[in-house]
Coordinates of C-alpha atoms and ligand atoms in Angstrom, one line a residue:
M23 CA 62.5 109.7 8.9
R24 CA 64.1 109.5 5.4
E25 CA 62.4 111.4 2.6
W26 CA 61.7 109.3 -0.5
T27 CA 61.1 110.6 -4.1
L28 CA 58.4 109.0 -6.2
E29 CA 61.1 107.4 -8.4
E30 CA 62.7 105.8 -5.4
R31 CA 59.5 104.5 -3.9
Y32 CA 58.1 103.1 -7.2
R33 CA 61.3 101.6 -8.5
I34 CA 60.9 98.2 -10.1
L35 CA 63.0 95.4 -8.6
Q36 CA 65.2 94.2 -11.5
S37 CA 67.4 91.7 -9.6
E38 CA 67.7 90.3 -6.1
D39 CA 71.2 91.7 -5.9
E40 CA 69.7 95.1 -5.5
I41 CA 68.4 94.2 -2.0
R42 CA 70.7 91.4 -0.8
D43 CA 72.8 93.8 1.3
L44 CA 69.7 95.3 2.8
H45 CA 68.5 91.9 3.8
E46 CA 71.9 91.1 5.4
K47 CA 71.8 94.4 7.3
I48 CA 68.2 94.1 8.7
K49 CA 68.8 90.5 9.6
K50 CA 71.1 91.7 12.4
S51 CA 68.5 94.0 13.9
V52 CA 67.7 93.3 17.5
Y53 CA 64.0 93.9 16.7
R54 CA 63.9 91.1 14.0
Q55 CA 61.1 88.8 15.2
T56 CA 61.4 85.0 15.5
Y57 CA 57.9 83.6 15.3
H58 CA 56.1 86.3 13.3
V59 CA 56.0 86.7 9.5
Q60 CA 57.9 90.0 8.6
P61 CA 59.3 91.6 5.5
V62 CA 62.3 90.0 3.9
T63 CA 63.4 93.6 3.3
G64 CA 61.6 96.9 3.4
L65 CA 58.0 97.2 4.4
S66 CA 55.2 94.7 4.9
N67 CA 51.5 95.7 5.3
D68 CA 48.3 93.7 4.6
P69 CA 48.1 89.9 4.6
N70 CA 46.9 88.7 1.2
G71 CA 45.8 85.4 -0.5
F72 CA 45.5 83.5 2.8
V73 CA 44.3 80.0 2.0
Y74 CA 44.6 76.3 2.9
H75 CA 45.4 74.4 -0.3
D76 CA 46.6 70.9 -0.8
G77 CA 48.1 70.4 2.7
W78 CA 49.7 73.8 2.9
W79 CA 48.7 77.2 4.3
H80 CA 49.6 79.9 1.8
L81 CA 50.0 83.5 2.9
F82 CA 51.3 86.6 1.2
Y83 CA 52.0 90.1 2.4
Q84 CA 52.0 93.5 0.7
W85 CA 55.6 94.2 0.2
C86 CA 57.7 97.2 -0.7
P87 CA 61.3 96.0 -1.1
W88 CA 63.1 99.3 -0.7
G89 CA 62.7 100.4 2.8
A90 CA 60.1 101.6 5.4
V91 CA 57.9 103.3 2.8
H92 CA 54.6 102.6 1.1
G93 CA 55.8 102.5 -2.6
L94 CA 55.5 99.9 -5.3
K95 CA 53.7 96.9 -3.8
Y96 CA 54.5 93.2 -4.5
W97 CA 52.9 90.1 -2.9
Y98 CA 55.6 88.2 -1.0
H99 CA 54.8 84.5 -0.5
V100 CA 55.3 82.3 2.6
I101 CA 54.0 78.8 3.4
S102 CA 53.4 76.7 6.4
K103 CA 52.0 73.3 7.4
D104 CA 50.8 74.3 10.8
L105 CA 50.3 78.2 10.7
V106 CA 53.3 78.6 13.0
H107 CA 56.4 77.4 11.1
W108 CA 56.7 79.6 8.0
K109 CA 59.2 79.6 5.3
N110 CA 59.9 82.1 2.6
V111 CA 59.0 81.1 -0.9
G112 CA 59.7 84.3 -2.9
V113 CA 57.8 87.0 -4.8
G114 CA 54.2 85.9 -5.4
L115 CA 53.0 88.7 -7.6
K116 CA 55.0 91.3 -9.4
P117 CA 53.5 94.7 -10.5
D118 CA 54.8 94.2 -14.0
S119 CA 51.8 94.8 -16.3
F120 CA 50.0 97.9 -17.5
Y121 CA 47.1 97.2 -15.1
D122 CA 49.2 97.0 -12.0
N123 CA 52.0 99.4 -13.0
K124 CA 51.9 101.1 -9.6
G125 CA 51.2 98.1 -7.4
A126 CA 49.8 94.6 -7.0
Y127 CA 47.4 95.6 -4.2
S128 CA 45.6 93.5 -1.7
G129 CA 43.4 90.5 -2.5
S130 CA 42.4 87.0 -1.6
A131 CA 42.6 83.4 -2.7
I132 CA 40.3 80.4 -3.2
S133 CA 41.1 76.7 -3.5
L134 CA 38.9 74.8 -6.0
K135 CA 39.3 71.3 -7.4
N136 CA 43.1 71.2 -6.8
E137 CA 43.6 74.6 -8.3
L138 CA 44.5 77.8 -6.4
Y139 CA 43.1 81.1 -7.7
F140 CA 43.9 84.6 -6.7
F141 CA 42.0 87.9 -7.0
Y142 CA 43.8 91.2 -6.4
T143 CA 43.7 94.9 -7.3
G144 CA 45.9 96.2 -10.1
N145 CA 46.7 99.7 -9.0
H146 CA 47.3 101.5 -12.3
R147 CA 48.4 105.1 -12.5
D148 CA 48.8 107.3 -15.6
D149 CA 51.6 109.7 -16.1
D150 CA 49.5 112.5 -14.5
W151 CA 49.0 110.1 -11.5
T152 CA 45.3 109.5 -12.2
R153 CA 44.5 106.2 -10.5
T154 CA 42.5 103.3 -12.1
A155 CA 41.8 100.2 -10.0
Y156 CA 41.5 96.9 -12.0
T157 CA 40.3 93.7 -10.5
C158 CA 42.7 91.0 -11.7
A159 CA 43.1 87.3 -11.3
G160 CA 45.8 84.7 -11.3
K161 CA 46.4 81.0 -10.7
L162 CA 49.1 79.0 -9.0
D163 CA 51.1 77.0 -11.6
D164 CA 52.7 73.6 -11.1
G165 CA 56.0 75.3 -10.1
G166 CA 54.3 77.1 -7.3
R167 CA 54.3 80.5 -9.0
I168 CA 51.2 82.7 -9.6
Q169 CA 50.5 83.1 -13.3
K170 CA 48.5 86.3 -13.9
Y171 CA 45.6 86.4 -16.3
P172 CA 46.6 88.9 -19.0
E173 CA 43.4 90.9 -18.9
P174 CA 41.6 92.1 -15.7
L175 CA 38.2 90.7 -14.8
F176 CA 36.8 94.2 -14.8
G177 CA 37.8 97.8 -14.3
P178 CA 36.5 100.4 -11.8
R179 CA 32.9 101.8 -11.7
E180 CA 32.5 105.4 -12.7
D181 CA 29.8 106.0 -10.2
Y182 CA 32.2 105.6 -7.2
S183 CA 35.4 107.4 -6.4
D184 CA 38.8 105.9 -7.6
H185 CA 39.1 104.0 -4.3
Q186 CA 37.9 100.5 -5.2
R187 CA 40.2 97.7 -4.1
D188 CA 40.9 94.6 -2.1
P189 CA 38.7 91.9 -3.6
K190 CA 37.7 89.1 -1.3
I191 CA 36.4 86.0 -3.0
V192 CA 33.5 84.1 -1.5
F193 CA 31.5 81.1 -2.6
N194 CA 27.8 81.1 -1.6
K195 CA 26.4 77.6 -1.5
E196 CA 22.7 78.6 -1.5
K197 CA 23.0 80.6 -4.7
N198 CA 25.8 78.4 -6.1
K199 CA 27.7 81.5 -7.1
Y200 CA 30.9 83.3 -6.5
F201 CA 31.0 86.8 -5.1
L202 CA 33.7 89.4 -4.8
F203 CA 33.5 91.9 -2.0
I204 CA 35.4 95.0 -2.9
G205 CA 36.3 97.9 -0.5
A206 CA 35.1 101.2 -1.9
Q207 CA 34.3 104.9 -1.5
T208 CA 31.1 106.5 -2.8
L209 CA 31.2 109.8 -4.7
L210 CA 29.9 111.4 -1.5
K211 CA 33.1 110.0 0.2
K212 CA 31.4 107.3 2.3
G213 CA 33.0 103.9 2.9
S214 CA 31.2 101.0 1.3
V215 CA 31.5 97.6 -0.2
L216 CA 30.8 96.8 -3.9
I217 CA 29.6 93.3 -4.7
Y218 CA 30.2 91.4 -8.0
E219 CA 28.9 88.0 -8.9
S220 CA 29.6 85.2 -11.3
D221 CA 28.8 81.5 -11.9
T222 CA 32.5 80.8 -12.7
L223 CA 35.7 82.1 -11.3
L224 CA 37.4 83.6 -14.3
H225 CA 34.6 84.8 -16.5
G226 CA 31.2 86.4 -16.5
W227 CA 31.6 88.8 -13.6
S228 CA 28.8 91.4 -13.3
F229 CA 28.1 94.1 -10.8
A230 CA 25.5 93.0 -8.4
G231 CA 25.3 96.2 -6.3
Q232 CA 26.4 98.0 -3.2
L233 CA 26.3 96.1 0.1
H234 CA 23.7 97.6 2.4
V235 CA 24.7 97.5 6.0
Q236 CA 21.8 98.8 8.1
G237 CA 23.1 101.6 10.4
F238 CA 26.5 101.9 8.7
E239 CA 25.7 104.2 5.8
D240 CA 27.9 106.9 7.2
F241 CA 30.8 105.2 8.9
G242 CA 34.1 106.6 7.6
F243 CA 35.3 107.7 4.2
M244 CA 36.6 104.4 2.9
W245 CA 36.3 100.7 3.9
E246 CA 39.5 98.8 3.1
C247 CA 39.9 95.0 3.1
P248 CA 36.3 93.8 3.5
D249 CA 35.9 90.1 4.4
I250 CA 32.9 87.9 5.1
V251 CA 32.9 84.5 6.8
N252 CA 30.3 82.2 8.1
I253 CA 31.1 80.7 11.6
S254 CA 28.6 78.3 13.3
G255 CA 25.8 79.5 11.0
K256 CA 26.4 83.3 11.6
D257 CA 27.8 85.7 9.1
V258 CA 30.7 87.9 10.2
L259 CA 31.5 91.0 8.2
I260 CA 35.1 92.3 8.8
F261 CA 36.4 95.6 7.4
S262 CA 38.8 98.4 8.0
P263 CA 37.0 101.7 8.0
Q264 CA 39.1 104.9 7.6
G265 CA 38.5 108.5 8.4
L266 CA 36.6 108.4 11.6
K267 CA 37.3 108.6 15.3
L268 CA 35.7 106.0 17.5
P269 CA 35.1 106.1 21.2
G270 CA 38.1 104.9 23.3
R271 CA 40.5 104.7 20.3
G272 CA 42.5 107.9 20.9
A273 CA 43.2 110.0 17.9
N274 CA 43.4 107.0 15.6
T275 CA 41.2 107.1 12.4
N276 CA 42.1 103.7 11.0
H277 CA 40.2 100.8 12.6
N278 CA 39.5 97.1 12.1
V279 CA 36.0 96.2 13.1
Y280 CA 33.5 93.3 12.7
L281 CA 29.7 92.8 12.7
I282 CA 28.0 89.6 13.5
G283 CA 24.7 89.1 11.7
T284 CA 23.0 87.7 8.6
M285 CA 24.0 88.2 4.9
D286 CA 21.2 88.1 2.4
Y287 CA 22.7 87.5 -1.0
D288 CA 19.4 88.3 -2.8
T289 CA 19.0 91.8 -1.5
L290 CA 22.8 92.3 -0.8
T291 CA 21.9 93.3 2.7
F292 CA 23.9 92.5 5.8
T293 CA 21.7 92.8 8.9
P294 CA 23.9 93.1 12.1
D295 CA 22.7 91.6 15.3
T296 CA 24.4 94.3 17.4
G297 CA 26.8 97.2 16.9
Y298 CA 30.3 97.1 15.6
Q299 CA 33.0 95.5 17.7
H300 CA 36.8 95.9 17.6
L301 CA 38.7 92.8 16.4
D302 CA 41.6 94.0 18.5
H303 CA 41.9 96.8 21.1
G304 CA 45.6 97.4 20.6
F305 CA 47.6 100.1 18.9
D306 CA 48.8 98.2 15.8
F307 CA 46.2 96.1 14.1
Y308 CA 44.7 96.5 10.7
A309 CA 43.5 95.0 7.4
A310 CA 42.8 91.5 8.9
Q311 CA 42.0 88.7 6.5
E312 CA 40.4 85.4 7.2
A313 CA 41.7 82.3 5.4
Y314 CA 39.7 80.5 2.9
Q315 CA 39.3 76.9 4.3
T316 CA 36.4 74.5 4.4
E317 CA 37.8 72.2 7.1
D318 CA 35.7 73.4 10.1
P319 CA 32.5 75.4 9.9
D320 CA 32.8 76.4 13.5
R321 CA 36.0 78.3 13.3
A322 CA 37.9 80.7 11.0
I323 CA 41.6 81.6 10.9
L324 CA 42.5 85.2 10.8
I325 CA 45.7 87.2 10.5
A326 CA 46.3 90.9 10.3
W327 CA 48.9 93.6 9.7
M328 CA 50.6 94.6 12.9
G329 CA 50.7 98.2 12.0
L330 CA 48.6 101.1 10.8
P331 CA 48.3 103.2 7.6
D332 CA 49.9 106.7 8.0
N333 CA 52.2 105.6 10.8
H334 CA 55.9 104.6 11.0
Y335 CA 57.9 102.6 13.5
P336 CA 61.4 102.8 15.0
T337 CA 62.9 100.1 12.8
G338 CA 62.2 102.5 9.9
Q339 CA 65.7 103.8 10.7
E340 CA 67.0 100.4 9.8
E341 CA 65.1 100.4 6.4
W342 CA 62.4 97.9 7.4
E343 CA 59.2 97.8 9.3
G344 CA 56.0 95.9 9.8
S345 CA 55.0 92.3 10.5
L346 CA 52.0 90.2 10.6
T347 CA 50.2 89.2 13.8
L348 CA 50.0 85.6 15.0
P349 CA 47.3 83.7 13.2
R350 CA 44.2 83.4 15.4
E351 CA 41.3 81.0 15.6
L352 CA 38.0 82.7 15.6
R353 CA 34.8 81.2 17.2
I354 CA 31.5 82.8 18.2
R355 CA 30.3 82.9 21.8
D356 CA 27.7 85.2 23.4
G357 CA 27.4 87.4 20.3
K358 CA 31.2 88.1 20.0
L359 CA 34.2 86.6 18.4
I360 CA 36.4 84.6 20.7
Q361 CA 40.0 84.8 19.5
T362 CA 42.8 82.5 20.5
P363 CA 46.3 82.0 19.0
V364 CA 46.4 78.9 16.7
A365 CA 46.9 75.7 18.7
A366 CA 50.3 74.8 17.3
I367 CA 51.8 77.9 18.9
S368 CA 52.1 75.9 22.2
E369 CA 54.7 73.7 20.5
L370 CA 57.1 76.6 20.5
R371 CA 57.5 76.4 24.3
D372 CA 61.1 75.7 25.2
K373 CA 62.0 76.3 28.9
K374 CA 60.0 77.4 31.9
I375 CA 61.6 80.6 33.2
E376 CA 62.2 80.7 36.9
S377 CA 63.4 84.3 37.2
E378 CA 61.0 86.6 39.0
T379 CA 62.4 89.7 37.4
V380 CA 63.9 89.1 34.0
L381 CA 61.8 89.0 30.9
P382 CA 63.1 86.9 27.9
D383 CA 62.8 88.8 24.6
T384 CA 60.8 86.0 23.0
C385 CA 58.4 84.4 25.5
E386 CA 54.8 83.5 26.4
L387 CA 53.3 84.6 29.7
L388 CA 50.4 82.9 31.4
L389 CA 48.7 84.8 34.2
T390 CA 46.0 83.4 36.4
L391 CA 44.1 86.1 38.1
D392 CA 41.3 86.4 40.6
G393 CA 39.2 89.1 39.0
S394 CA 40.4 91.8 41.4
D395 CA 42.5 94.8 40.4
M396 CA 45.9 93.8 39.0
D397 CA 49.1 95.4 37.8
L398 CA 51.7 94.1 35.5
K399 CA 54.7 96.0 34.1
L400 CA 56.6 94.6 31.2
F401 CA 60.0 95.8 29.8
T402 CA 60.8 97.9 32.8
K403 CA 64.4 99.0 33.8
E404 CA 66.1 96.9 36.4
D405 CA 64.8 99.2 39.2
G406 CA 61.2 98.8 38.0
R407 CA 60.8 102.1 36.3
G408 CA 59.2 102.6 32.9
G409 CA 57.9 99.8 30.7
V410 CA 54.5 98.9 29.3
V411 CA 52.0 99.3 32.2
I412 CA 49.0 97.0 32.2
H413 CA 46.4 97.8 34.8
Y414 CA 43.1 96.0 35.4
D415 CA 40.3 97.9 37.0
S416 CA 37.8 95.5 38.4
N417 CA 35.1 98.1 38.9
R418 CA 35.1 99.0 35.2
K419 CA 36.1 95.6 34.0
V420 CA 38.7 97.3 31.9
C421 CA 42.4 96.5 31.2
S422 CA 44.3 99.6 30.3
I423 CA 47.6 99.4 28.5
D424 CA 50.0 102.3 28.6
R425 CA 53.2 102.2 26.4
S426 CA 54.3 105.8 27.2
G427 CA 56.9 104.6 29.7
M428 CA 59.1 103.0 27.0
E429 CA 62.4 104.7 26.0
L430 CA 61.6 104.3 22.3
R431 CA 58.3 106.1 21.8
F432 CA 56.5 106.3 18.5
N433 CA 53.2 107.4 17.0
E434 CA 52.6 109.3 20.3
T435 CA 50.1 111.7 18.7
L436 CA 47.6 108.8 18.4
G437 CA 47.6 108.3 22.1
E438 CA 49.7 106.0 24.2
I439 CA 47.1 104.5 26.5
L440 CA 44.3 102.3 25.3
D441 CA 41.6 100.3 27.1
M442 CA 40.7 96.7 26.5
P443 CA 37.1 96.4 27.9
L444 CA 35.9 93.0 29.1
S445 CA 32.4 91.5 29.7
N446 CA 33.6 89.3 32.5
P447 CA 36.0 89.7 35.4
L448 CA 39.6 89.2 34.3
T449 CA 40.7 85.7 35.3
S450 CA 43.5 85.0 32.7
L451 CA 45.9 86.7 30.4
R452 CA 48.0 85.0 27.8
I453 CA 50.8 87.2 26.5
F454 CA 53.1 86.7 23.5
I455 CA 56.4 88.7 23.3
D456 CA 58.6 88.5 20.2
K457 CA 61.5 91.0 20.1
S458 CA 59.4 94.0 19.0
S459 CA 55.8 92.9 19.5
L460 CA 53.3 92.2 22.3
E461 CA 50.0 90.3 21.8
I462 CA 47.6 90.0 24.7
F463 CA 44.7 87.6 24.9
A464 CA 42.3 88.1 27.9
N465 CA 40.0 85.5 29.4
D466 CA 40.8 82.7 26.9
G467 CA 40.1 85.0 23.9
E468 CA 37.3 87.3 25.1
A469 CA 39.4 90.2 23.9
A470 CA 42.8 90.8 22.2
F471 CA 45.3 93.6 22.2
T472 CA 48.3 93.9 19.8
S473 CA 51.1 96.4 19.9
H474 CA 54.6 96.9 18.6
V475 CA 57.1 97.6 21.3
Y476 CA 60.8 98.3 21.0
P477 CA 62.6 97.6 24.2
T478 CA 66.2 98.9 24.5
A479 CA 69.0 96.8 26.1
S480 CA 68.1 98.0 29.6
E481 CA 64.3 97.3 29.3
H482 CA 64.1 93.6 30.1
Y483 CA 62.5 93.3 33.5
Y484 CA 59.0 92.9 34.8
T485 CA 57.0 93.4 38.0
K486 CA 53.5 92.2 38.9
S487 CA 51.0 92.5 41.8
N488 CA 50.9 89.6 44.2
N489 CA 47.5 88.4 43.2
A490 CA 48.8 87.4 39.7
V491 CA 50.1 83.9 39.4
L492 CA 52.6 83.9 36.5
E493 CA 54.2 81.2 34.4
I494 CA 56.7 82.2 31.7
W495 CA 58.0 80.1 28.9
S496 CA 60.7 81.0 26.5
L497 CA 59.7 80.3 22.9
M498 CA 61.6 78.7 20.0
A499 CA 61.9 80.4 16.7
S500 CA 59.6 79.2 13.9
V501 CA 59.8 81.7 11.1
R502 CA 62.8 81.4 8.8
D503 CA 64.6 84.6 7.7
D504 CA 66.0 83.3 4.4
F505 CA 66.7 85.5 1.5
V506 CA 64.5 84.0 -1.2
I507 CA 63.4 86.4 -3.9
E508 CA 62.8 84.6 -7.2
Ligands
LIG12 C1 45.3 98.7 3.3 C2 45.7 99.0 1.9 C3 44.8 98.4 0.9 C4 45.6 98.3 -0.4 C5 47.0 98.1 0.2 C6 48.1 98.7 -0.5 O1 46.4 98.8 4.2 O2 45.7 100.4 1.7 O3 43.5 99.0 0.7 O4 45.2 97.3 -1.3 O5 47.0 98.5 1.5 O6 49.3 98.3 0.0

């Protein structure tokens, strides 16, 4: 992997001409996806500012233009009518002020009375590299650009470490107030969430206190990207805890979990009904954000970064990496989130594939199963060797997914086999493949599993056990790869 100097990573983009050739080059990559949002150049990480506003879904991603490196972060803007067909709009937020001189970090959006407001972290660093995190705001102007407010809403608290970021804006009807949930680290290096409150969006913010989550006082050293959403009367707290190993998750120390329970805005206490659950059981899933929308109180829409902090991917050689996951609908059933890809994804189905051996490089697989043991191998060589091996063990009710058989291996030290545990016997799998990604939904959304995967030219075959009835659809492209910067 290439070494980057600080100057190279934190270079300010002066003109689109500086990255035009890079875009042309990466466009030709065989791993460029066709129905996933991915970086126009360089690196994408967290989804930001995900919101439904005035007939459009707006979405941004953390973007470093220069290559597969976490350096100076911008927000890059894409829009869609249906959450499936996305088009590039250009740079949403530039790190061009004192307060965000080393990055416009993650944040969220809210639509209010025909206006669209944004809240994000200005990552400021002094010359001696001391960090100060400012909570900043902006508003979409008539031309579709975000205008930043010149002054931050507030700076960091001194009684926490310098890790304070990723404001999620929430409106609470009962209290008729706005709240910002901010990921933080205590001075004792414990992950936590800071809560600020205000009667109005752009003024009068005050610190309400630290969120109490019973039983989670010592759960990792930092909680990134906190989010809270009410679904069917239940509160769901979503966050990405760092710095802890969790059972069944290999050597990985970056996770994305959720708790279902009740949020009390008077005492700032979240009381979970049960323990934490994983949003996704796969290798590459982090920093999920749920979209602000008021359309349907029984479902939320969620999207995540298909990737992990501290890891890199084979397309890094081509100077780009990362993508977002498919957006998912979240519902609650039997004390857990049921996650299904958004409905409009079915419109991408093109042709039904008749081959019993060849796997198209963008497709949807539908497997109907009988609850007994099952084997499925994807991306094998023609003779059936290698590939990603999916095995269902009916005694344990666990699907295990092993990617160690692929030619291009990456992040091996985290572990290359992970389990997706189920509560019910496995009766269906819905699998999405897009050039360099694999997303698996089991039992109509009971569990999900996301992984990058980089098949070589000879790895395009599949095999399955006889008890699996399989239908394969090739899928049409839905995400445009246009070079739009301004
Ligand atoms: C999570 C994260 C956020 C931060 C952003 C910077 O992946 O570290 O906490 O705002 O990425 O790109």
